[in-house]
Amino acid sequence: GGAPDQRDGRTSNIFGADETDEAPAVNVGPTPPEMAEAVQTCLAMAVGRQADYGSALCRWVPPGEFIGNTFGRQAIGMIWDFAEVPTGSDATGGFSGAMNWVASALEANASLGRTPGHVEQASATNHPLPDDSVAVLVTDPPYYDAVPYAYLSDFFYVWFRRTLSNIHPSLTRDPGVPKDEEIVVDRPHTLSQSTKDISFYERELARAFAEARRVVRPDGVGCIVFASKSTASWEAILKAVIDAGWIVTGSWPIDTEMETRVAAQGQARLGSSVHIVVRPREMASGAVDEGEGGWGVGDWRTVLEELPKRIREWMPRLDAEGVVGADAIFACLGPALEVYSRYARVERASGEAVLLPEYLEHVWATVSTEALTLIFKDGGADAGGLEPDARLTAMWLWTLGATKADSASAKKVDEEDADDDEDAKSTAAKPIRGFALEFDAARKIAQGLGVHLEKCQSFVEIKGETARLLSMNERVGYLFGKDAVGTAGTVEAARPKGKKKKAEASLFETAEEVKAQIEQAEAEAAGKLAASKPGATILDRVHQAMLLFSSQRGEALRRFLVDDGVGKDARFWKLANSLNKLYPAGSAERVAVEGVLARKKSFGF
């Protein structure tokens, strides 16, 4: 359903009209032509929605027993089998349902009682509005290389063109959606000849923002919506904003993302879209301030002195409002960039210009330092007294905002949203495997804490563009002796018969498996548990204690904490308390650290 068929070499649409013909006019009786056009436009929206449910890429959603649409996310994915619904059916995917959803949206907007808006099609780099004519600008620019918007739009555009070419000829004159001027970064592959690289994205985005600044009044305000976990994409858009003559005055994370969506499962995705507030950096004449007036040239030392003060003021507010992790990091960009972007140029004493990428390195470092203060504030721990692995682990987990995802599986989505994510119900309750970050983001966080990521092999795994914090079970070999335990914590001799070797250690290994691994290490150590010797760092000792608890080695845990004196170190308990709040609820790590903390009093601490 929904796909065109071939008749005599010409393509026919669902109304039976040829591709080059106009869609049949809608007969609505003695009604003004404007109303007839409005009705036909609304019906075309229903046709587009029907196409989304009428392709051979629609799947069946067993939990809800309904058909899913083509676009479960902003991509066209492959499926093994497809589901089909009769167009005239009243079930999900039927045409009557499509019309009802369009009607509901129209009624909801009409009930607001606001003045109708005005829409025009124009290029962002060549706007039809005159200079200084707009009080407020709101824009949601392309997200770097995240979505091929124009190509995906063709899926719907071909149906709009067939049904609306007679009443909206200017919008449907081209056979496909224009793509050459689209401001995105095309991911390279062997079949692509695209030249849309980072330079193209930054250059054209700066042109678009400069055009937007032209039409906004000098006392106007702008809001730029952006969400990305890639530091490269953030640097690109922020550079374009500042180069175009805007001052960044604030940034606010607003929850816009459904946590149960496919793209959010077990990944370091933002739960919010960051709304960047900007104002024109202009002189009285309306020209961009290039240093001759206004704030002029900023001193690099002054900027660096003010940066930590602004972040220190901002982060407690975000923490009080429940904004944590990656959301909080990017929400700090607003106040941080106000310090930098209010100047036309920031220079060192030598006159050398300080470019945005260098400043952002200081921003990531400052945010990391202040975040650690928040992370350890409840336990009263001094983050500076902990080794680099503990600081990085805590910051890593906080960045992922793991505790925010606890409620993801409890969220209820209605049928129309659930069919966008077939896997939402089946994967939301599954435990997250590992703690992964984009490598560049992890590197910047580590660098901000004075840690070299490449030297953290004992607790971090780097593969390609991804860095992953190792689970406690994957560290068994490192913590209890590599000779006794194989790589990634696997022990072939300790596995029950009939079980094959795992390709990769799970974040949530069973207590029996962990116990078997430790017992193997104990046997190889001539009956003396390797963990009886404290690890090199506080994090190692906490993980050793967690592993002993998870493997039900209660007496060994007592010896480790009491006899060996590990529990006498106040930093041990402070770090354990902090990790208890950072690990995801229900994870093996969370259960283990809670178990260790629960025995603190019984051991006399």
PDB file of C-alpha atoms in Angstrom, residues 271-508:
ATOM      1  CA  GLY A 271      17.361  14.142  27.295  1.00  0.00           C
ATOM      2  CA  SER A 272      16.921  17.829  26.495  1.00  0.00           C
ATOM      3  CA  SER A 273      17.334  20.265  23.681  1.00  0.00           C
ATOM      4  CA  VAL A 274      19.533  23.171  24.698  1.00  0.00           C
ATOM      5  CA  HIS A 275      17.990  26.545  23.899  1.00  0.00           C
ATOM      6  CA  ILE A 276      20.820  29.025  23.315  1.00  0.00           C
ATOM      7  CA  VAL A 277      19.786  32.644  23.935  1.00  0.00           C
ATOM      8  CA  VAL A 278      21.584  35.219  21.777  1.00  0.00           C
ATOM      9  CA  ARG A 279      21.510  38.956  21.087  1.00  0.00           C
ATOM     10  CA  PRO A 280      23.051  40.956  18.229  1.00  0.00           C
ATOM     11  CA  ARG A 281      26.568  42.249  18.845  1.00  0.00           C
ATOM     12  CA  GLU A 282      26.103  45.509  17.004  1.00  0.00           C
ATOM     13  CA  MET A 283      27.264  49.102  17.171  1.00  0.00           C
ATOM     14  CA  ALA A 284      24.842  52.041  17.116  1.00  0.00           C
ATOM     15  CA  SER A 285      25.017  52.055  13.313  1.00  0.00           C
ATOM     16  CA  GLY A 286      23.741  48.455  13.164  1.00  0.00           C
ATOM     17  CA  ALA A 287      27.046  47.089  11.876  1.00  0.00           C
ATOM     18  CA  VAL A 288      28.717  44.163  13.632  1.00  0.00           C
ATOM     19  CA  ASP A 289      31.049  45.291  16.390  1.00  0.00           C
ATOM     20  CA  GLU A 290      34.504  44.379  15.119  1.00  0.00           C
ATOM     21  CA  GLY A 291      36.377  45.963  17.998  1.00  0.00           C
ATOM     22  CA  GLU A 292      35.977  49.632  17.152  1.00  0.00           C
ATOM     23  CA  GLY A 293      33.070  50.181  19.536  1.00  0.00           C
ATOM     24  CA  GLY A 294      30.974  48.417  22.129  1.00  0.00           C
ATOM     25  CA  TRP A 295      32.971  45.911  24.156  1.00  0.00           C
ATOM     26  CA  GLY A 296      35.803  45.920  21.666  1.00  0.00           C
ATOM     27  CA  VAL A 297      38.799  43.683  22.401  1.00  0.00           C
ATOM     28  CA  GLY A 298      38.810  41.449  25.464  1.00  0.00           C
ATOM     29  CA  ASP A 299      41.831  40.507  27.546  1.00  0.00           C
ATOM     30  CA  TRP A 300      42.474  36.745  27.716  1.00  0.00           C
ATOM     31  CA  ARG A 301      43.477  36.857  31.376  1.00  0.00           C
ATOM     32  CA  THR A 302      40.277  38.677  32.301  1.00  0.00           C
ATOM     33  CA  VAL A 303      38.179  36.110  30.440  1.00  0.00           C
ATOM     34  CA  LEU A 304      39.908  33.199  32.178  1.00  0.00           C
ATOM     35  CA  GLU A 305      39.424  34.832  35.583  1.00  0.00           C
ATOM     36  CA  GLU A 306      35.703  35.373  35.025  1.00  0.00           C
ATOM     37  CA  LEU A 307      34.944  31.939  33.511  1.00  0.00           C
ATOM     38  CA  PRO A 308      35.100  29.815  36.712  1.00  0.00           C
ATOM     39  CA  LYS A 309      33.085  32.429  38.614  1.00  0.00           C
ATOM     40  CA  ARG A 310      30.242  32.212  36.073  1.00  0.00           C
ATOM     41  CA  ILE A 311      30.234  28.409  36.022  1.00  0.00           C
ATOM     42  CA  ARG A 312      30.384  28.269  39.826  1.00  0.00           C
ATOM     43  CA  GLU A 313      27.269  30.465  39.968  1.00  0.00           C
ATOM     44  CA  TRP A 314      25.420  28.504  37.305  1.00  0.00           C
ATOM     45  CA  MET A 315      25.961  24.841  38.156  1.00  0.00           C
ATOM     46  CA  PRO A 316      24.316  24.830  41.624  1.00  0.00           C
ATOM     47  CA  ARG A 317      21.216  26.305  40.033  1.00  0.00           C
ATOM     48  CA  LEU A 318      21.133  23.573  37.423  1.00  0.00           C
ATOM     49  CA  ASP A 319      21.691  20.940  40.103  1.00  0.00           C
ATOM     50  CA  ALA A 320      18.807  22.328  42.173  1.00  0.00           C
ATOM     51  CA  GLU A 321      16.536  22.107  39.134  1.00  0.00           C
ATOM     52  CA  GLY A 322      17.521  18.491  38.450  1.00  0.00           C
ATOM     53  CA  VAL A 323      19.630  19.240  35.370  1.00  0.00           C
ATOM     54  CA  VAL A 324      22.536  16.784  35.431  1.00  0.00           C
ATOM     55  CA  GLY A 325      25.020  15.062  33.185  1.00  0.00           C
ATOM     56  CA  ALA A 326      25.419  16.021  29.549  1.00  0.00           C
ATOM     57  CA  ASP A 327      22.406  18.341  29.824  1.00  0.00           C
ATOM     58  CA  ALA A 328      24.141  20.323  32.554  1.00  0.00           C
ATOM     59  CA  ILE A 329      27.457  20.437  30.690  1.00  0.00           C
ATOM     60  CA  PHE A 330      25.936  21.957  27.580  1.00  0.00           C
ATOM     61  CA  ALA A 331      23.640  24.196  29.622  1.00  0.00           C
ATOM     62  CA  CYS A 332      26.801  25.824  30.962  1.00  0.00           C
ATOM     63  CA  LEU A 333      27.798  26.920  27.475  1.00  0.00           C
ATOM     64  CA  GLY A 334      25.524  29.964  27.620  1.00  0.00           C
ATOM     65  CA  PRO A 335      27.070  31.748  30.595  1.00  0.00           C
ATOM     66  CA  ALA A 336      30.528  30.541  29.590  1.00  0.00           C
ATOM     67  CA  LEU A 337      30.222  31.906  26.077  1.00  0.00           C
ATOM     68  CA  GLU A 338      28.773  35.206  27.228  1.00  0.00           C
ATOM     69  CA  VAL A 339      32.138  35.904  28.809  1.00  0.00           C
ATOM     70  CA  TYR A 340      33.865  35.266  25.475  1.00  0.00           C
ATOM     71  CA  SER A 341      31.350  36.279  22.795  1.00  0.00           C
ATOM     72  CA  ARG A 342      30.547  39.735  24.150  1.00  0.00           C
ATOM     73  CA  TYR A 343      33.940  40.797  22.807  1.00  0.00           C
ATOM     74  CA  ALA A 344      34.575  41.197  19.111  1.00  0.00           C
ATOM     75  CA  ARG A 345      37.989  39.690  19.675  1.00  0.00           C
ATOM     76  CA  VAL A 346      39.836  38.160  22.620  1.00  0.00           C
ATOM     77  CA  GLU A 347      43.607  38.642  22.677  1.00  0.00           C
ATOM     78  CA  ARG A 348      46.608  37.664  24.733  1.00  0.00           C
ATOM     79  CA  ALA A 349      48.970  40.362  25.956  1.00  0.00           C
ATOM     80  CA  SER A 350      51.043  39.739  22.823  1.00  0.00           C
ATOM     81  CA  GLY A 351      48.108  40.675  20.590  1.00  0.00           C
ATOM     82  CA  GLU A 352      47.559  37.072  19.451  1.00  0.00           C
ATOM     83  CA  ALA A 353      43.879  36.217  19.007  1.00  0.00           C
ATOM     84  CA  VAL A 354      42.415  33.415  21.127  1.00  0.00           C
ATOM     85  CA  LEU A 355      40.093  31.327  18.964  1.00  0.00           C
ATOM     86  CA  LEU A 356      36.928  29.612  20.141  1.00  0.00           C
ATOM     87  CA  PRO A 357      38.246  25.989  20.168  1.00  0.00           C
ATOM     88  CA  GLU A 358      40.969  26.942  22.633  1.00  0.00           C
ATOM     89  CA  TYR A 359      38.474  28.742  24.860  1.00  0.00           C
ATOM     90  CA  LEU A 360      36.117  25.761  24.805  1.00  0.00           C
ATOM     91  CA  GLU A 361      38.928  23.535  26.095  1.00  0.00           C
ATOM     92  CA  HIS A 362      39.026  25.766  29.170  1.00  0.00           C
ATOM     93  CA  VAL A 363      35.228  25.630  29.390  1.00  0.00           C
ATOM     94  CA  TRP A 364      35.182  21.798  29.471  1.00  0.00           C
ATOM     95  CA  ALA A 365      37.916  21.813  32.113  1.00  0.00           C
ATOM     96  CA  THR A 366      36.107  24.350  34.295  1.00  0.00           C
ATOM     97  CA  VAL A 367      32.793  22.521  34.017  1.00  0.00           C
ATOM     98  CA  SER A 368      34.478  19.241  34.961  1.00  0.00           C
ATOM     99  CA  THR A 369      36.074  20.781  38.035  1.00  0.00           C
ATOM    100  CA  GLU A 370      32.845  22.376  39.239  1.00  0.00           C
ATOM    101  CA  ALA A 371      30.842  19.237  38.491  1.00  0.00           C
ATOM    102  CA  LEU A 372      33.130  17.198  40.729  1.00  0.00           C
ATOM    103  CA  THR A 373      32.439  19.652  43.534  1.00  0.00           C
ATOM    104  CA  LEU A 374      28.716  18.962  43.147  1.00  0.00           C
ATOM    105  CA  ILE A 375      29.193  15.204  42.835  1.00  0.00           C
ATOM    106  CA  PHE A 376      31.108  14.871  46.093  1.00  0.00           C
ATOM    107  CA  LYS A 377      29.365  17.597  48.084  1.00  0.00           C
ATOM    108  CA  ASP A 378      26.922  15.283  49.893  1.00  0.00           C
ATOM    109  CA  GLY A 379      29.635  12.930  51.085  1.00  0.00           C
ATOM    110  CA  GLY A 380      31.869  15.806  52.091  1.00  0.00           C
ATOM    111  CA  ALA A 381      34.701  14.324  50.079  1.00  0.00           C
ATOM    112  CA  ASP A 382      37.515  16.352  48.675  1.00  0.00           C
ATOM    113  CA  ALA A 383      37.724  15.361  45.028  1.00  0.00           C
ATOM    114  CA  GLY A 384      41.309  16.567  44.979  1.00  0.00           C
ATOM    115  CA  GLY A 385      42.212  13.864  47.492  1.00  0.00           C
ATOM    116  CA  LEU A 386      41.105  11.099  45.142  1.00  0.00           C
ATOM    117  CA  GLU A 387      43.212   9.563  42.413  1.00  0.00           C
ATOM    118  CA  PRO A 388      42.569  10.357  38.738  1.00  0.00           C
ATOM    119  CA  ASP A 389      40.672   7.105  38.091  1.00  0.00           C
ATOM    120  CA  ALA A 390      38.095   7.888  40.797  1.00  0.00           C
ATOM    121  CA  ARG A 391      37.630  11.480  39.621  1.00  0.00           C
ATOM    122  CA  LEU A 392      37.240  10.444  36.003  1.00  0.00           C
ATOM    123  CA  THR A 393      34.872   7.562  36.833  1.00  0.00           C
ATOM    124  CA  ALA A 394      32.621   9.833  38.885  1.00  0.00           C
ATOM    125  CA  MET A 395      32.599  12.546  36.215  1.00  0.00           C
ATOM    126  CA  TRP A 396      32.020   9.959  33.491  1.00  0.00           C
ATOM    127  CA  LEU A 397      28.951   8.497  35.208  1.00  0.00           C
ATOM    128  CA  TRP A 398      27.636  11.952  36.038  1.00  0.00           C
ATOM    129  CA  THR A 399      28.017  13.025  32.402  1.00  0.00           C
ATOM    130  CA  LEU A 400      25.953  10.066  31.287  1.00  0.00           C
ATOM    131  CA  GLY A 401      23.302  11.126  33.765  1.00  0.00           C
ATOM    132  CA  ALA A 402      22.618   7.435  34.425  1.00  0.00           C
ATOM    133  CA  THR A 403      20.198   8.135  37.252  1.00  0.00           C
ATOM    134  CA  LYS A 404      17.918  10.051  34.911  1.00  0.00           C
ATOM    135  CA  ALA A 405      17.350   6.942  32.841  1.00  0.00           C
ATOM    136  CA  ASP A 406      15.991   4.990  35.792  1.00  0.00           C
ATOM    137  CA  SER A 407      12.441   6.039  35.020  1.00  0.00           C
ATOM    138  CA  ALA A 408      12.684   5.430  31.280  1.00  0.00           C
ATOM    139  CA  SER A 409      11.130   2.007  31.443  1.00  0.00           C
ATOM    140  CA  ALA A 410       8.287   3.347  33.572  1.00  0.00           C
ATOM    141  CA  LYS A 411       7.258   5.971  31.044  1.00  0.00           C
ATOM    142  CA  LYS A 412       3.997   5.220  29.332  1.00  0.00           C
ATOM    143  CA  VAL A 413       3.656   6.179  25.710  1.00  0.00           C
ATOM    144  CA  ASP A 414       0.455   6.215  23.774  1.00  0.00           C
ATOM    145  CA  GLU A 415      -0.087   4.060  20.732  1.00  0.00           C
ATOM    146  CA  GLU A 416       0.841   6.750  18.278  1.00  0.00           C
ATOM    147  CA  ASP A 417       4.180   7.414  19.981  1.00  0.00           C
ATOM    148  CA  ALA A 418       4.897   3.786  20.756  1.00  0.00           C
ATOM    149  CA  ASP A 419       4.669   2.780  17.138  1.00  0.00           C
ATOM    150  CA  ASP A 420       7.500   5.211  16.417  1.00  0.00           C
ATOM    151  CA  ASP A 421       9.715   3.019  18.568  1.00  0.00           C
ATOM    152  CA  GLU A 422       8.926  -0.643  18.179  1.00  0.00           C
ATOM    153  CA  ASP A 423      11.849  -1.569  20.361  1.00  0.00           C
ATOM    154  CA  ALA A 424      10.970   0.866  23.130  1.00  0.00           C
ATOM    155  CA  LYS A 425       8.850  -1.573  25.118  1.00  0.00           C
ATOM    156  CA  SER A 426      11.141  -4.507  24.542  1.00  0.00           C
ATOM    157  CA  THR A 427      14.424  -2.715  25.312  1.00  0.00           C
ATOM    158  CA  ALA A 428      13.538  -0.053  27.855  1.00  0.00           C
ATOM    159  CA  ALA A 429      13.755  -2.502  30.731  1.00  0.00           C
ATOM    160  CA  LYS A 430      16.977  -4.119  29.546  1.00  0.00           C
ATOM    161  CA  PRO A 431      20.139  -3.172  31.430  1.00  0.00           C
ATOM    162  CA  ILE A 432      22.604  -0.878  29.735  1.00  0.00           C
ATOM    163  CA  ARG A 433      25.786  -2.636  28.654  1.00  0.00           C
ATOM    164  CA  GLY A 434      28.714  -0.514  29.668  1.00  0.00           C
ATOM    165  CA  PHE A 435      29.056   3.233  29.958  1.00  0.00           C
ATOM    166  CA  ALA A 436      30.027   4.669  26.592  1.00  0.00           C
ATOM    167  CA  LEU A 437      30.871   8.210  25.559  1.00  0.00           C
ATOM    168  CA  GLU A 438      31.997   9.722  22.298  1.00  0.00           C
ATOM    169  CA  PHE A 439      35.787   9.555  22.407  1.00  0.00           C
ATOM    170  CA  ASP A 440      36.313  13.271  21.908  1.00  0.00           C
ATOM    171  CA  ALA A 441      33.859  14.132  24.697  1.00  0.00           C
ATOM    172  CA  ALA A 442      35.567  11.633  27.027  1.00  0.00           C
ATOM    173  CA  ARG A 443      38.960  13.029  26.090  1.00  0.00           C
ATOM    174  CA  LYS A 444      37.883  16.589  26.872  1.00  0.00           C
ATOM    175  CA  ILE A 445      36.428  15.555  30.232  1.00  0.00           C
ATOM    176  CA  ALA A 446      39.583  13.634  31.114  1.00  0.00           C
ATOM    177  CA  GLN A 447      41.789  16.486  29.973  1.00  0.00           C
ATOM    178  CA  GLY A 448      39.794  18.891  32.128  1.00  0.00           C
ATOM    179  CA  LEU A 449      40.586  16.698  35.144  1.00  0.00           C
ATOM    180  CA  GLY A 450      44.256  16.448  34.269  1.00  0.00           C
ATOM    181  CA  VAL A 451      43.943  12.823  33.153  1.00  0.00           C
ATOM    182  CA  HIS A 452      45.375  11.287  29.981  1.00  0.00           C
ATOM    183  CA  LEU A 453      42.645   9.023  28.620  1.00  0.00           C
ATOM    184  CA  GLU A 454      45.073   6.862  26.675  1.00  0.00           C
ATOM    185  CA  LYS A 455      46.821   5.925  29.947  1.00  0.00           C
ATOM    186  CA  CYS A 456      43.638   4.638  31.618  1.00  0.00           C
ATOM    187  CA  GLN A 457      43.555   1.134  30.116  1.00  0.00           C
ATOM    188  CA  SER A 458      42.868  -0.418  33.519  1.00  0.00           C
ATOM    189  CA  PHE A 459      39.363   1.060  33.635  1.00  0.00           C
ATOM    190  CA  VAL A 460      38.648   2.560  30.188  1.00  0.00           C
ATOM    191  CA  GLU A 461      38.357   0.832  26.817  1.00  0.00           C
ATOM    192  CA  ILE A 462      38.830   2.839  23.615  1.00  0.00           C
ATOM    193  CA  LYS A 463      37.529   1.503  20.314  1.00  0.00           C
ATOM    194  CA  GLY A 464      37.413   3.814  17.324  1.00  0.00           C
ATOM    195  CA  GLU A 465      35.301   6.860  18.119  1.00  0.00           C
ATOM    196  CA  THR A 466      33.909   5.397  21.341  1.00  0.00           C
ATOM    197  CA  ALA A 467      35.354   5.272  24.847  1.00  0.00           C
ATOM    198  CA  ARG A 468      33.775   2.950  27.400  1.00  0.00           C
ATOM    199  CA  LEU A 469      34.103   2.783  31.168  1.00  0.00           C
ATOM    200  CA  LEU A 470      34.784  -0.825  32.107  1.00  0.00           C
ATOM    201  CA  SER A 471      32.365  -2.540  34.464  1.00  0.00           C
ATOM    202  CA  MET A 472      33.619  -3.938  37.759  1.00  0.00           C
ATOM    203  CA  ASN A 473      33.294  -7.498  36.399  1.00  0.00           C
ATOM    204  CA  GLU A 474      35.517  -6.665  33.437  1.00  0.00           C
ATOM    205  CA  ARG A 475      38.177  -5.498  35.898  1.00  0.00           C
ATOM    206  CA  VAL A 476      38.390  -8.813  37.762  1.00  0.00           C
ATOM    207  CA  GLY A 477      41.587  -9.786  35.949  1.00  0.00           C
ATOM    208  CA  TYR A 478      43.244  -6.483  36.765  1.00  0.00           C
ATOM    209  CA  LEU A 479      42.075  -6.403  40.388  1.00  0.00           C
ATOM    210  CA  PHE A 480      42.715 -10.057  41.319  1.00  0.00           C
ATOM    211  CA  GLY A 481      45.677 -11.008  39.160  1.00  0.00           C
ATOM    212  CA  LYS A 482      45.993 -11.340  35.389  1.00  0.00           C
ATOM    213  CA  ASP A 483      47.676 -14.737  35.592  1.00  0.00           C
ATOM    214  CA  ALA A 484      44.666 -16.259  37.305  1.00  0.00           C
ATOM    215  CA  VAL A 485      42.014 -14.462  35.292  1.00  0.00           C
ATOM    216  CA  GLY A 486      41.959 -14.001  31.545  1.00  0.00           C
ATOM    217  CA  THR A 487      41.302 -10.875  29.585  1.00  0.00           C
ATOM    218  CA  ALA A 488      38.043  -9.031  30.212  1.00  0.00           C
ATOM    219  CA  GLY A 489      37.551 -11.058  33.394  1.00  0.00           C
ATOM    220  CA  THR A 490      36.768 -14.397  31.743  1.00  0.00           C
ATOM    221  CA  VAL A 491      37.924 -17.675  33.315  1.00  0.00           C
ATOM    222  CA  GLU A 492      37.541 -20.632  31.041  1.00  0.00           C
ATOM    223  CA  ALA A 493      38.204 -23.255  33.729  1.00  0.00           C
ATOM    224  CA  ALA A 494      35.530 -21.839  36.013  1.00  0.00           C
ATOM    225  CA  ARG A 495      32.699 -21.982  33.494  1.00  0.00           C
ATOM    226  CA  PRO A 496      30.030 -24.662  33.877  1.00  0.00           C
ATOM    227  CA  LYS A 497      30.130 -27.396  31.270  1.00  0.00           C
ATOM    228  CA  GLY A 498      28.084 -26.793  28.174  1.00  0.00           C
ATOM    229  CA  LYS A 499      28.557 -23.015  28.212  1.00  0.00           C
ATOM    230  CA  LYS A 500      30.522 -21.395  25.440  1.00  0.00           C
ATOM    231  CA  LYS A 501      33.029 -18.676  25.971  1.00  0.00           C
ATOM    232  CA  LYS A 502      31.500 -15.236  25.773  1.00  0.00           C
ATOM    233  CA  ALA A 503      32.855 -12.907  23.146  1.00  0.00           C
ATOM    234  CA  GLU A 504      32.575 -10.009  25.585  1.00  0.00           C
ATOM    235  CA  ALA A 505      32.081  -9.816  29.333  1.00  0.00           C
ATOM    236  CA  SER A 506      28.627  -8.582  30.263  1.00  0.00           C
ATOM    237  CA  LEU A 507      28.146  -5.620  32.551  1.00  0.00           C
ATOM    238  CA  PHE A 508      25.752  -7.762  34.507  1.00  0.00           C
TER     239      PHE A 508
END
